[in-house]
Amino acid sequence: MGLNQRFQEEVIAMKITNIKWDTDGDMKILKSLPKEIDITDEFDVNDYEDDEDKLLDDISDWLSDTYGYCHFGFEIER
């Protein structure tokens, strides 16, 4: 197995979906924010094998820090 193939197998992509942004009712801002995001490089899920709550907390913080808005929740597809 080549290095490139092994690297591709170790990278686990996640899709953050159904993001419920908190924009205090500002529909213009809400429409500008993504409802789904593909995440591949931001998190190494191997670091969270035994602690999915920590992964969810870190993704939550990343979403708010990256986009500047809090949210009411999201879903993850792996």
Coordinates of C-alpha atoms in Angstrom, one line a residue:
M1 CA 0.0 0.0 0.0
G2 CA 1.5 3.3 -1.0
L3 CA 1.8 6.3 1.4
N4 CA -0.9 8.3 -0.5
Q5 CA -3.4 5.4 -0.3
R6 CA -2.7 4.9 3.4
F7 CA -3.1 8.6 4.1
Q8 CA -6.5 8.7 2.3
E9 CA -7.7 5.8 4.4
E10 CA -6.7 7.5 7.7
V11 CA -8.5 10.8 6.8
I12 CA -12.1 10.4 7.9
A13 CA -14.3 13.1 6.4
M14 CA -17.2 14.4 8.3
K15 CA -20.1 16.5 7.1
I16 CA -21.7 18.9 9.5
T17 CA -25.4 19.2 8.5
N18 CA -28.6 20.8 9.7
I19 CA -26.7 23.6 11.4
K20 CA -29.3 25.7 13.3
W21 CA -27.6 29.2 13.5
D22 CA -28.6 31.7 16.2
T23 CA -28.8 35.0 14.4
D24 CA -31.4 36.6 16.6
G25 CA -33.9 36.4 13.8
D26 CA -31.8 38.2 11.2
M27 CA -32.8 36.3 8.0
K28 CA -30.2 38.1 5.9
I29 CA -27.4 36.8 8.0
L30 CA -29.0 33.4 8.4
K31 CA -29.2 33.0 4.6
S32 CA -25.4 33.9 4.3
L33 CA -24.4 31.1 6.7
P34 CA -23.8 27.5 5.6
K35 CA -26.3 24.9 6.4
E36 CA -23.7 22.1 5.7
I37 CA -19.9 22.0 5.9
D38 CA -17.5 19.3 4.9
I39 CA -14.8 18.8 7.5
T40 CA -11.7 16.8 6.6
D41 CA -8.6 18.6 8.0
E42 CA -10.1 20.4 11.0
F43 CA -10.4 17.4 13.3
D44 CA -8.6 14.1 13.6
V45 CA -11.4 11.8 14.9
N46 CA -8.8 9.4 16.1
D47 CA -8.1 11.9 18.9
Y48 CA -11.7 11.5 20.1
E49 CA -12.1 7.7 19.9
D50 CA -13.3 7.4 23.5
D51 CA -14.9 10.9 23.9
E52 CA -17.6 11.8 21.3
D53 CA -18.9 14.5 23.6
K54 CA -15.5 16.3 23.4
L55 CA -15.6 16.0 19.6
L56 CA -19.1 17.6 19.6
D57 CA -17.9 20.4 21.9
D58 CA -14.9 21.1 19.8
I59 CA -16.9 21.2 16.6
S60 CA -19.4 23.5 18.2
D61 CA -16.7 25.8 19.3
W62 CA -15.0 25.7 15.8
L63 CA -18.3 26.5 14.1
S64 CA -18.9 29.6 16.4
D65 CA -15.3 30.7 16.1
T66 CA -15.1 30.3 12.4
Y67 CA -18.4 31.9 11.4
G68 CA -18.9 34.3 14.3
Y69 CA -22.3 33.1 15.3
C70 CA -23.6 30.6 18.0
H71 CA -25.9 27.9 17.0
F72 CA -28.7 25.7 18.5
G73 CA -27.3 22.4 17.2
F74 CA -26.1 20.4 14.2
E75 CA -25.8 16.8 13.0
I76 CA -22.8 14.9 11.9
E77 CA -22.5 12.5 8.9
R78 CA -19.4 10.3 8.7

